[in-house]
Each structure stands twice: as structure tokens, then as C-alpha cells.
Amino acid sequence: MSEKETGSREAAELRDVFTGEPLDLRPGSDDCYKCSTCDTECPVAEVDDDFPGPKFQGPEQWRLKRKDDHDIDDSIMSCSNCMRCDSACPSNVPLSGMHNTARGDYVDKQMSKFSREYIRNRILANYGRLAPLGAMFPRITNFVMGLDVTKTVYEKLLGIAGEREFPAFAEQTFTSWWDERGGDAASKRRAERNRDDGEDADKKVAYFHGDYSNFNTPEVAKSMIRVFEEFGYEVVVPDQRCSGTPMYANGMLDDAERAAKFNIETFAALVEQGYDVICSCTSCSMSLRQEYPELYSFDGTEKVSSNTYEALEYLRVNEDLDGALAESSVPESEFGTLSYHAPCHARNQGLAGQAVELLSALDGTDPVDVGDSCSGISGTYGWKEEKYDKSMKIGEEMFEHMEDAEGETGMTECPTCAMQMEHGTGYDIRHPLEVLDAALVS
């Protein structure tokens, strides 16, 4: 390997806190003074007395690893990656980043690659690889995956909770709709028509839609496009990979690194051209904003991180969204009372409650925040047979608050939180962008 290639590879290496190398990402972990605030905020520790909590999973394991050749405790696989510990820590110890690298170390060195758990976790972490197959024949896939015998098979064979309803594939993927609509060029034309005289002609964003909005909930992605174009934004939709969130949560850091490298190279080039990066999923925006710069040193990583925004947040900062909604309304029969759950990954970005605050001014909706509890599903966590009961126990408070709110519809920005909300209450769940679309465009 040439010197140039070696240098490039070193620049792309994960900066693993457990290696003890000079490029250690976590020198600040010694700032932990064991106050246990993170443990009190951990939803898993609240329902599982055997789980040692984020303080042990992060700083304490790191200290042990530095002193002696200790294995990673297998309880690291019970961390749900909700990341609530990050915002709870008064010393700004980067706990979730330490958990990510600890899981990666555990999976790489201690988990059998032929075990059912590893195979199951690899499948769940790489949903974007299998989803295109299911999306080719959505009706057949949805029928087969909805059969009781199918659920029994994947529970017995892979350890995927049979109580879960597999998310339905859409009749048409978002990217297929986007291409039929005319792609980037068509968006530019629509945005230009919607701009007021003298308005900034360089209003342009690059959309990171993620796998779920592409294959399962394209209506969310379509709403995002229509709303941004309504405000005069040119939208581009580049090729992309999974944000990496489910890979981090399952310790599949090699998979996450490949996905991140592709995304960083793609979106950094667009940022150079004046585009901001917009996400409609708060886990995706969290990954690009926080986890990428924590774990990678690819060229463009910081550029992507510092120019990534959640969709509603971006519009609130750059547009008079309150004014636009004050002059709009939606039929009360369409949404009614909206029981809103703020995803943990929205709270970690300081975005909790913005949807309720914003939509409270919209005639025809009555949004109610159902509290700061965790939904419990945490991406792939609640899909695992051995984690299902814990997931539902964590979510009990949210379910009860939704019922008490007497809403007709649930609302959240996170697709897996939406799954859990629907699973636990039976409510129809909508994304805030769908409400904006109904009020401003449709």
C-alpha cells in the first residue's frame, strides 16, 4: 500500500476509545464524577434491575479497559441507544459515543459471527439492503410478512419479536415518485415559481430521506418536498445510504463506516455548492450531526455535521412559518387532537416541543405534548424477542399519556417511535410535515 493510501486509510479510521491509542476520542470521559444523573434518565435501567446503566457502560468500562485487558461486559447490548444520557450529563461526557464504540468492540471481538443474535442484528441493522427486494413486489411482501406463520418463523429462527407488525412497503417508493416527477430539475422549476419577487435565488437544500421514508412512508418525504418548495426552496435528492443509526445500535461499526463514508462524500460536495442538508427523521439528523463527527475523520465530516438540520427546525429558523400557519387551517376532521411524542433523538438536539408550539397556532388542530417519556422501541431494540417486553414496559407511560390526551391522531418525527405508538395505542400516526403539507400546500 502506498504512503498516500495509508494516510487516507488512517484518516478514515474509527477513533475507538477502547484502543488506548493517541487519537483517543474520549479524553473527557475522566470528567465523569459518578453523579449517576445519566442512570436516573436511562429508560432501560428504569425497567431492568440487571442493567448497570450508562455510567458503567461508558466511563467505568473505559477506565477498566485502559488499566487492564478487560472484556466488554455483554450488558452493552442491552443499551437501547436512546442517547438520553448525553443530554442528562452535567459534565458533557460523551456517553453515547462511548457506548457505540464499546458495542462495536464487543461485537467484533466477543460475539460469534455464526450466532443467531449476530445474524439477526446484522439483518436488522442493514434494513436498507433487504428493503429494495421487498419493495419490488410490495403487495406480495406485505401479505407474506403479515401472516402468523411468517411471524412465528422469524421469531423462532431469528429471534425477531412475533408480536410486531412488519412495516408495510409502499406501492411506490419515494425515489421512484421523485424520478417520475422530474427529479432535481422539476423541483428547481417549482421552487422558482413559488419565490416572491426579489427573494433569495439560492434557497436550496439537499434532502437526506433515509431508508424508511423511501420504502415505507413516502408520504412523509413527499410532504417534505412540497412544503419546502412552497417556501421557494430548490430540493435535490442525491443517492445515499442509511444514516448508520441502526448499525451503531447493533455494534456493526464496519457497516456504519461504509455508509457514513458514502454519505459524507455525497453531501459534503453539495454543501460546497451551497446546499444545506435536511432530514425528516430526527435519528438521521442526530447521526449526521453528532455521531459522524464523533466517530469519523473523513474529509467533509465536520462540514456535513455543521450544515445538517431537522426539517421543521430549518423552516422555523429561516422562514416565517408562524405567520404562514396563522393564515392557514386544516379540516378538524383530518387530524383533530394530535397526541405528540417527542423522540429521544429530537430531545437530544433541543427540538422537543417545537411541533406542538408551532401547530398550536394552526386552526383545525389541537396538539398536546404527551410528556418526556421514551417510546421504548429505540429503532431495532424493540424488535428483538428478548427485548420486546422491556420495550413495551418502557413505552407504558407514553401509551397512558396518549390515552389520557384523548387524541384522534398521534404525531412524531421518528418512524420507529411511530411504530411503537401505533402498536401500543392503535392510533393513526402522522408526521408534523404531513400536517404542514395539509395546511400550506394540499
mmCIF file of N, CA and C in Angstrom, residues 147-251:
data_model
loop_
_atom_site.group_PDB
_atom_site.id
_atom_site.type_symbol
_atom_site.label_atom_id
_atom_site.label_comp_id
_atom_site.label_asym_id
_atom_site.label_seq_id
_atom_site.Cartn_x
_atom_site.Cartn_y
_atom_site.Cartn_z
ATOM 1 N N LEU A 147 -48.494 -12.663 7.662
ATOM 2 C CA LEU A 147 -49.034 -13.959 8.057
ATOM 3 C C LEU A 147 -48.500 -14.384 9.420
ATOM 4 N N ASP A 148 -49.359 -15.024 10.203
ATOM 5 C CA ASP A 148 -48.941 -15.501 11.522
ATOM 6 C C ASP A 148 -47.803 -16.506 11.410
ATOM 7 N N VAL A 149 -47.847 -17.347 10.390
ATOM 8 C CA VAL A 149 -46.804 -18.359 10.232
ATOM 9 C C VAL A 149 -45.458 -17.701 9.950
ATOM 10 N N THR A 150 -45.485 -16.598 9.214
ATOM 11 C CA THR A 150 -44.235 -15.876 8.935
ATOM 12 C C THR A 150 -43.655 -15.299 10.206
ATOM 13 N N LYS A 151 -44.525 -14.696 11.029
ATOM 14 C CA LYS A 151 -44.067 -14.117 12.283
ATOM 15 C C LYS A 151 -43.489 -15.196 13.207
ATOM 16 N N THR A 152 -44.137 -16.360 13.202
ATOM 17 C CA THR A 152 -43.642 -17.468 14.032
ATOM 18 C C THR A 152 -42.267 -17.929 13.560
ATOM 19 N N VAL A 153 -42.106 -17.998 12.243
ATOM 20 C CA VAL A 153 -40.831 -18.452 11.687
ATOM 21 C C VAL A 153 -39.716 -17.479 12.017
ATOM 22 N N TYR A 154 -39.948 -16.161 11.798
ATOM 23 C CA TYR A 154 -38.828 -15.258 12.054
ATOM 24 C C TYR A 154 -38.582 -15.052 13.547
ATOM 25 N N GLU A 155 -39.575 -15.377 14.399
ATOM 26 C CA GLU A 155 -39.301 -15.344 15.830
ATOM 27 C C GLU A 155 -38.459 -16.548 16.248
ATOM 28 N N LYS A 156 -38.857 -17.743 15.795
ATOM 29 C CA LYS A 156 -38.137 -18.960 16.181
ATOM 30 C C LYS A 156 -36.762 -19.034 15.525
ATOM 31 N N LEU A 157 -36.675 -18.609 14.284
ATOM 32 C CA LEU A 157 -35.434 -18.753 13.538
ATOM 33 C C LEU A 157 -34.440 -17.648 13.844
ATOM 34 N N LEU A 158 -34.940 -16.387 13.967
ATOM 35 C CA LEU A 158 -34.042 -15.245 14.094
ATOM 36 C C LEU A 158 -34.151 -14.495 15.424
ATOM 37 N N GLY A 159 -35.202 -14.756 16.170
ATOM 38 C CA GLY A 159 -35.359 -14.030 17.425
ATOM 39 C C GLY A 159 -35.928 -12.646 17.234
ATOM 40 N N ILE A 160 -36.741 -12.454 16.179
ATOM 41 C CA ILE A 160 -37.443 -11.188 15.959
ATOM 42 C C ILE A 160 -38.838 -11.314 16.561
ATOM 43 N N ALA A 161 -39.221 -10.366 17.381
ATOM 44 C CA ALA A 161 -40.466 -10.465 18.142
ATOM 45 C C ALA A 161 -41.677 -10.679 17.238
ATOM 46 N N GLY A 162 -42.374 -11.773 17.446
ATOM 47 C CA GLY A 162 -43.534 -12.092 16.619
ATOM 48 C C GLY A 162 -44.728 -11.202 16.891
ATOM 49 N N GLU A 163 -44.707 -10.475 18.012
ATOM 50 C CA GLU A 163 -45.820 -9.567 18.329
ATOM 51 C C GLU A 163 -45.821 -8.336 17.425
ATOM 52 N N ARG A 164 -44.693 -8.038 16.810
ATOM 53 C CA ARG A 164 -44.583 -6.851 15.965
ATOM 54 C C ARG A 164 -45.243 -7.062 14.606
ATOM 55 N N GLU A 165 -45.879 -5.999 14.122
ATOM 56 C CA GLU A 165 -46.406 -5.991 12.765
ATOM 57 C C GLU A 165 -45.323 -5.442 11.841
ATOM 58 N N PHE A 166 -44.929 -6.221 10.870
ATOM 59 C CA PHE A 166 -43.872 -5.765 9.972
ATOM 60 C C PHE A 166 -44.362 -4.534 9.202
ATOM 61 N N PRO A 167 -43.546 -3.482 9.128
ATOM 62 C CA PRO A 167 -43.995 -2.260 8.439
ATOM 63 C C PRO A 167 -44.290 -2.525 6.970
ATOM 64 N N ALA A 168 -45.417 -2.026 6.505
ATOM 65 C CA ALA A 168 -45.836 -2.269 5.133
ATOM 66 C C ALA A 168 -44.977 -1.477 4.145
ATOM 67 N N PHE A 169 -44.664 -2.110 3.039
ATOM 68 C CA PHE A 169 -43.976 -1.411 1.956
ATOM 69 C C PHE A 169 -44.990 -0.611 1.152
ATOM 70 N N ALA A 170 -44.589 0.579 0.730
ATOM 71 C CA ALA A 170 -45.458 1.441 -0.067
ATOM 72 C C ALA A 170 -45.581 0.891 -1.486
ATOM 73 N N GLU A 171 -46.682 1.232 -2.127
ATOM 74 C CA GLU A 171 -46.879 0.801 -3.515
ATOM 75 C C GLU A 171 -45.813 1.396 -4.435
ATOM 76 N N GLN A 172 -45.329 2.565 -4.087
ATOM 77 C CA GLN A 172 -44.280 3.227 -4.870
ATOM 78 C C GLN A 172 -43.292 3.864 -3.912
ATOM 79 N N THR A 173 -42.014 3.635 -4.131
ATOM 80 C CA THR A 173 -41.006 4.253 -3.265
ATOM 81 C C THR A 173 -40.944 5.755 -3.520
ATOM 82 N N PHE A 174 -40.413 6.458 -2.542
ATOM 83 C CA PHE A 174 -40.260 7.900 -2.696
ATOM 84 C C PHE A 174 -39.345 8.241 -3.868
ATOM 85 N N THR A 175 -38.217 7.550 -3.986
ATOM 86 C CA THR A 175 -37.275 7.882 -5.060
ATOM 87 C C THR A 175 -37.859 7.605 -6.432
ATOM 88 N N SER A 176 -38.719 6.591 -6.543
ATOM 89 C CA SER A 176 -39.401 6.332 -7.816
ATOM 90 C C SER A 176 -40.357 7.475 -8.140
ATOM 91 N N TRP A 177 -41.109 7.924 -7.135
ATOM 92 C CA TRP A 177 -42.013 9.082 -7.304
ATOM 93 C C TRP A 177 -41.216 10.315 -7.704
ATOM 94 N N TRP A 178 -40.089 10.513 -7.053
ATOM 95 C CA TRP A 178 -39.239 11.672 -7.316
ATOM 96 C C TRP A 178 -38.758 11.675 -8.770
ATOM 97 N N ASP A 179 -38.324 10.521 -9.238
ATOM 98 C CA ASP A 179 -37.848 10.429 -10.624
ATOM 99 C C ASP A 179 -38.985 10.670 -11.620
ATOM 100 N N GLU A 180 -40.155 10.085 -11.353
ATOM 101 C CA GLU A 180 -41.306 10.284 -12.239
ATOM 102 C C GLU A 180 -41.734 11.747 -12.275
ATOM 103 N N ARG A 181 -41.570 12.423 -11.183
ATOM 104 C CA ARG A 181 -41.962 13.822 -11.055
ATOM 105 C C ARG A 181 -41.020 14.757 -11.819
ATOM 106 N N GLY A 182 -39.830 14.270 -12.116
ATOM 107 C CA GLY A 182 -38.876 15.082 -12.855
ATOM 108 C C GLY A 182 -37.586 15.353 -12.122
ATOM 109 N N GLY A 183 -37.461 14.801 -10.884
ATOM 110 C CA GLY A 183 -36.217 14.898 -10.148
ATOM 111 C C GLY A 183 -35.831 16.311 -9.742
ATOM 112 N N ASP A 184 -34.516 16.531 -9.636
ATOM 113 C CA ASP A 184 -33.984 17.812 -9.157
ATOM 114 C C ASP A 184 -34.417 18.985 -10.037
ATOM 115 N N ALA A 185 -34.429 18.764 -11.348
ATOM 116 C CA ALA A 185 -34.765 19.853 -12.275
ATOM 117 C C ALA A 185 -36.202 20.327 -12.080
ATOM 118 N N ALA A 186 -37.113 19.385 -11.860
ATOM 119 C CA ALA A 186 -38.513 19.753 -11.650
ATOM 120 C C ALA A 186 -38.686 20.522 -10.350
ATOM 121 N N SER A 187 -37.947 20.139 -9.326
ATOM 122 C CA SER A 187 -38.028 20.847 -8.050
ATOM 123 C C SER A 187 -37.539 22.281 -8.201
ATOM 124 N N LYS A 188 -36.490 22.462 -8.959
ATOM 125 C CA LYS A 188 -35.966 23.811 -9.168
ATOM 126 C C LYS A 188 -36.999 24.703 -9.846
ATOM 127 N N ARG A 189 -37.705 24.166 -10.829
ATOM 128 C CA ARG A 189 -38.726 24.944 -11.536
ATOM 129 C C ARG A 189 -39.879 25.303 -10.598
ATOM 130 N N ARG A 190 -40.319 24.346 -9.809
ATOM 131 C CA ARG A 190 -41.424 24.614 -8.881
ATOM 132 C C ARG A 190 -41.028 25.657 -7.837
ATOM 133 N N ALA A 191 -39.811 25.531 -7.329
ATOM 134 C CA ALA A 191 -39.350 26.478 -6.313
ATOM 135 C C ALA A 191 -39.270 27.892 -6.875
ATOM 136 N N GLU A 192 -38.796 28.014 -8.086
ATOM 137 C CA GLU A 192 -38.682 29.335 -8.717
ATOM 138 C C GLU A 192 -40.051 29.984 -8.888
ATOM 139 N N ARG A 193 -41.056 29.192 -9.210
ATOM 140 C CA ARG A 193 -42.406 29.725 -9.381
ATOM 141 C C ARG A 193 -42.978 30.223 -8.051
ATOM 142 N N ASN A 194 -42.552 29.603 -6.948
ATOM 143 C CA ASN A 194 -43.108 29.945 -5.647
ATOM 144 C C ASN A 194 -42.367 31.069 -4.938
ATOM 145 N N ARG A 195 -41.256 31.507 -5.477
ATOM 146 C CA ARG A 195 -40.496 32.578 -4.834
ATOM 147 C C ARG A 195 -41.134 33.931 -5.096
ATOM 148 N N ASP A 196 -41.119 34.764 -4.080
ATOM 149 C CA ASP A 196 -41.595 36.133 -4.239
ATOM 150 C C ASP A 196 -40.551 36.952 -4.993
ATOM 151 N N ASP A 197 -40.994 38.024 -5.578
ATOM 152 C CA ASP A 197 -40.068 38.905 -6.294
ATOM 153 C C ASP A 197 -38.963 39.378 -5.345
ATOM 154 N N GLY A 198 -37.730 39.261 -5.810
ATOM 155 C CA GLY A 198 -36.591 39.709 -5.022
ATOM 156 C C GLY A 198 -36.139 38.734 -3.958
ATOM 157 N N GLU A 199 -36.827 37.595 -3.829
ATOM 158 C CA GLU A 199 -36.445 36.620 -2.814
ATOM 159 C C GLU A 199 -35.160 35.907 -3.232
ATOM 160 N N ASP A 200 -34.393 35.461 -2.243
ATOM 161 C CA ASP A 200 -33.113 34.799 -2.455
ATOM 162 C C ASP A 200 -33.240 33.675 -3.483
ATOM 163 N N ALA A 201 -32.451 33.781 -4.555
ATOM 164 C CA ALA A 201 -32.493 32.773 -5.616
ATOM 165 C C ALA A 201 -31.641 31.565 -5.288
ATOM 166 N N ASP A 202 -30.923 31.600 -4.179
ATOM 167 C CA ASP A 202 -30.057 30.489 -3.805
ATOM 168 C C ASP A 202 -30.629 29.674 -2.652
ATOM 169 N N LYS A 203 -31.943 29.645 -2.534
ATOM 170 C CA LYS A 203 -32.571 28.832 -1.500
ATOM 171 C C LYS A 203 -32.589 27.384 -1.979
ATOM 172 N N LYS A 204 -31.680 26.582 -1.456
ATOM 173 C CA LYS A 204 -31.589 25.207 -1.931
ATOM 174 C C LYS A 204 -31.130 24.280 -0.804
ATOM 175 N N VAL A 205 -31.725 23.102 -0.788
ATOM 176 C CA VAL A 205 -31.427 22.119 0.249
ATOM 177 C C VAL A 205 -31.259 20.741 -0.382
ATOM 178 N N ALA A 206 -30.446 19.916 0.271
ATOM 179 C CA ALA A 206 -30.256 18.516 -0.124
ATOM 180 C C ALA A 206 -30.980 17.654 0.899
ATOM 181 N N TYR A 207 -31.836 16.780 0.426
ATOM 182 C CA TYR A 207 -32.709 16.004 1.312
ATOM 183 C C TYR A 207 -32.107 14.639 1.631
ATOM 184 N N PHE A 208 -31.872 14.397 2.925
ATOM 185 C CA PHE A 208 -31.492 13.069 3.395
ATOM 186 C C PHE A 208 -32.778 12.404 3.883
ATOM 187 N N HIS A 209 -33.351 11.537 3.070
ATOM 188 C CA HIS A 209 -34.669 10.979 3.372
ATOM 189 C C HIS A 209 -34.610 9.718 4.215
ATOM 190 N N GLY A 210 -33.499 8.974 4.145
ATOM 191 C CA GLY A 210 -33.390 7.738 4.903
ATOM 192 C C GLY A 210 -34.157 6.607 4.247
ATOM 193 N N ASP A 211 -33.894 5.395 4.697
ATOM 194 C CA ASP A 211 -34.500 4.205 4.086
ATOM 195 C C ASP A 211 -35.995 4.106 4.351
ATOM 196 N N TYR A 212 -36.426 4.414 5.566
ATOM 197 C CA TYR A 212 -37.821 4.181 5.913
ATOM 198 C C TYR A 212 -38.758 5.095 5.145
ATOM 199 N N SER A 213 -38.390 6.356 5.007
ATOM 200 C CA SER A 213 -39.234 7.266 4.231
ATOM 201 C C SER A 213 -39.254 6.878 2.759
ATOM 202 N N ASN A 214 -38.210 6.256 2.311
ATOM 203 C CA ASN A 214 -38.158 5.845 0.910
ATOM 204 C C ASN A 214 -39.056 4.634 0.649
ATOM 205 N N PHE A 215 -38.941 3.616 1.491
ATOM 206 C CA PHE A 215 -39.612 2.344 1.205
ATOM 207 C C PHE A 215 -40.968 2.189 1.885
ATOM 208 N N ASN A 216 -41.169 2.839 3.027
ATOM 209 C CA ASN A 216 -42.366 2.554 3.815
ATOM 210 C C ASN A 216 -43.313 3.743 3.993
ATOM 211 N N THR A 217 -42.762 4.929 4.193
ATOM 212 C CA THR A 217 -43.621 6.102 4.416
ATOM 213 C C THR A 217 -43.257 7.226 3.438
ATOM 214 N N PRO A 218 -43.387 6.995 2.145
ATOM 215 C CA PRO A 218 -43.027 8.038 1.180
ATOM 216 C C PRO A 218 -43.871 9.292 1.297
ATOM 217 N N GLU A 219 -45.052 9.190 1.922
ATOM 218 C CA GLU A 219 -45.895 10.385 2.065
ATOM 219 C C GLU A 219 -45.212 11.434 2.932
ATOM 220 N N VAL A 220 -44.427 10.997 3.893
ATOM 221 C CA VAL A 220 -43.669 11.951 4.720
ATOM 222 C C VAL A 220 -42.657 12.684 3.849
ATOM 223 N N ALA A 221 -41.929 11.934 3.025
ATOM 224 C CA ALA A 221 -40.920 12.542 2.146
ATOM 225 C C ALA A 221 -41.567 13.465 1.121
ATOM 226 N N LYS A 222 -42.699 13.052 0.579
ATOM 227 C CA LYS A 222 -43.398 13.902 -0.393
ATOM 228 C C LYS A 222 -43.852 15.210 0.264
ATOM 229 N N SER A 223 -44.346 15.108 1.496
ATOM 230 C CA SER A 223 -44.761 16.315 2.208
ATOM 231 C C SER A 223 -43.584 17.247 2.426
ATOM 232 N N MET A 224 -42.433 16.671 2.763
ATOM 233 C CA MET A 224 -41.246 17.489 2.959
ATOM 234 C C MET A 224 -40.918 18.259 1.679
ATOM 235 N N ILE A 225 -40.953 17.589 0.551
ATOM 236 C CA ILE A 225 -40.646 18.223 -0.731
ATOM 237 C C ILE A 225 -41.630 19.350 -1.022
ATOM 238 N N ARG A 226 -42.922 19.074 -0.883
ATOM 239 C CA ARG A 226 -43.939 20.071 -1.222
ATOM 240 C C ARG A 226 -43.860 21.298 -0.320
ATOM 241 N N VAL A 227 -43.633 21.071 0.978
ATOM 242 C CA VAL A 227 -43.563 22.193 1.910
ATOM 243 C C VAL A 227 -42.354 23.075 1.612
ATOM 244 N N PHE A 228 -41.197 22.469 1.378
ATOM 245 C CA PHE A 228 -40.004 23.267 1.101
ATOM 246 C C PHE A 228 -40.121 24.003 -0.232
ATOM 247 N N GLU A 229 -40.686 23.362 -1.220
ATOM 248 C CA GLU A 229 -40.885 24.046 -2.499
ATOM 249 C C GLU A 229 -41.878 25.190 -2.355
ATOM 250 N N GLU A 230 -42.863 25.037 -1.486
ATOM 251 C CA GLU A 230 -43.839 26.101 -1.245
ATOM 252 C C GLU A 230 -43.149 27.362 -0.735
ATOM 253 N N PHE A 231 -42.077 27.173 0.025
ATOM 254 C CA PHE A 231 -41.314 28.307 0.524
ATOM 255 C C PHE A 231 -40.190 28.725 -0.421
ATOM 256 N N GLY A 232 -40.190 28.184 -1.634
ATOM 257 C CA GLY A 232 -39.241 28.615 -2.647
ATOM 258 C C GLY A 232 -37.900 27.924 -2.626
ATOM 259 N N TYR A 233 -37.821 26.743 -1.992
ATOM 260 C CA TYR A 233 -36.549 26.021 -1.938
ATOM 261 C C TYR A 233 -36.429 25.021 -3.081
ATOM 262 N N GLU A 234 -35.310 25.061 -3.730
ATOM 263 C CA GLU A 234 -34.935 24.011 -4.677
ATOM 264 C C GLU A 234 -34.430 22.826 -3.867
ATOM 265 N N VAL A 235 -34.971 21.629 -4.115
ATOM 266 C CA VAL A 235 -34.580 20.434 -3.374
ATOM 267 C C VAL A 235 -33.871 19.461 -4.307
ATOM 268 N N VAL A 236 -32.749 18.931 -3.864
ATOM 269 C CA VAL A 236 -32.082 17.849 -4.584
ATOM 270 C C VAL A 236 -32.103 16.605 -3.716
ATOM 271 N N VAL A 237 -32.221 15.447 -4.355
ATOM 272 C CA VAL A 237 -32.266 14.169 -3.645
ATOM 273 C C VAL A 237 -31.157 13.283 -4.197
ATOM 274 N N PRO A 238 -29.978 13.316 -3.585
ATOM 275 C CA PRO A 238 -28.860 12.518 -4.096
ATOM 276 C C PRO A 238 -28.948 11.058 -3.662
ATOM 277 N N ASP A 239 -28.170 10.198 -4.312
ATOM 278 C CA ASP A 239 -28.029 8.820 -3.844
ATOM 279 C C ASP A 239 -27.456 8.852 -2.435
ATOM 280 N N GLN A 240 -27.888 7.942 -1.597
ATOM 281 C CA GLN A 240 -27.473 7.952 -0.199
ATOM 282 C C GLN A 240 -27.591 6.558 0.386
ATOM 283 N N ARG A 241 -26.968 6.388 1.531
ATOM 284 C CA ARG A 241 -27.038 5.142 2.291
ATOM 285 C C ARG A 241 -27.733 5.426 3.626
ATOM 286 N N CYS A 242 -27.997 4.378 4.381
ATOM 287 C CA CYS A 242 -28.561 4.533 5.720
ATOM 288 C C CYS A 242 -27.686 5.468 6.542
ATOM 289 N N SER A 243 -28.296 6.239 7.424
ATOM 290 C CA SER A 243 -27.534 7.170 8.259
ATOM 291 C C SER A 243 -26.553 6.442 9.164
ATOM 292 N N GLY A 244 -26.826 5.179 9.483
ATOM 293 C CA GLY A 244 -25.950 4.398 10.346
ATOM 294 C C GLY A 244 -26.499 4.160 11.733
ATOM 295 N N THR A 245 -27.584 4.844 12.105
ATOM 296 C CA THR A 245 -28.113 4.717 13.458
ATOM 297 C C THR A 245 -28.387 3.273 13.872
ATOM 298 N N PRO A 246 -29.085 2.462 13.065
ATOM 299 C CA PRO A 246 -29.317 1.078 13.499
ATOM 300 C C PRO A 246 -28.040 0.250 13.535
ATOM 301 N N MET A 247 -27.047 0.644 12.763
ATOM 302 C CA MET A 247 -25.772 -0.066 12.780
ATOM 303 C C MET A 247 -25.009 0.221 14.063
ATOM 304 N N TYR A 248 -24.983 1.494 14.492
ATOM 305 C CA TYR A 248 -24.352 1.829 15.766
ATOM 306 C C TYR A 248 -25.024 1.065 16.899
ATOM 307 N N ALA A 249 -26.352 1.029 16.885
ATOM 308 C CA ALA A 249 -27.111 0.418 17.970
ATOM 309 C C ALA A 249 -26.858 -1.075 18.078
ATOM 310 N N ASN A 250 -26.406 -1.686 16.995
ATOM 311 C CA ASN A 250 -26.146 -3.127 16.992
ATOM 312 C C ASN A 250 -24.669 -3.469 16.915
ATOM 313 N N GLY A 251 -23.818 -2.461 17.045
ATOM 314 C CA GLY A 251 -22.383 -2.713 17.065
ATOM 315 C C GLY A 251 -21.782 -3.072 15.732
#
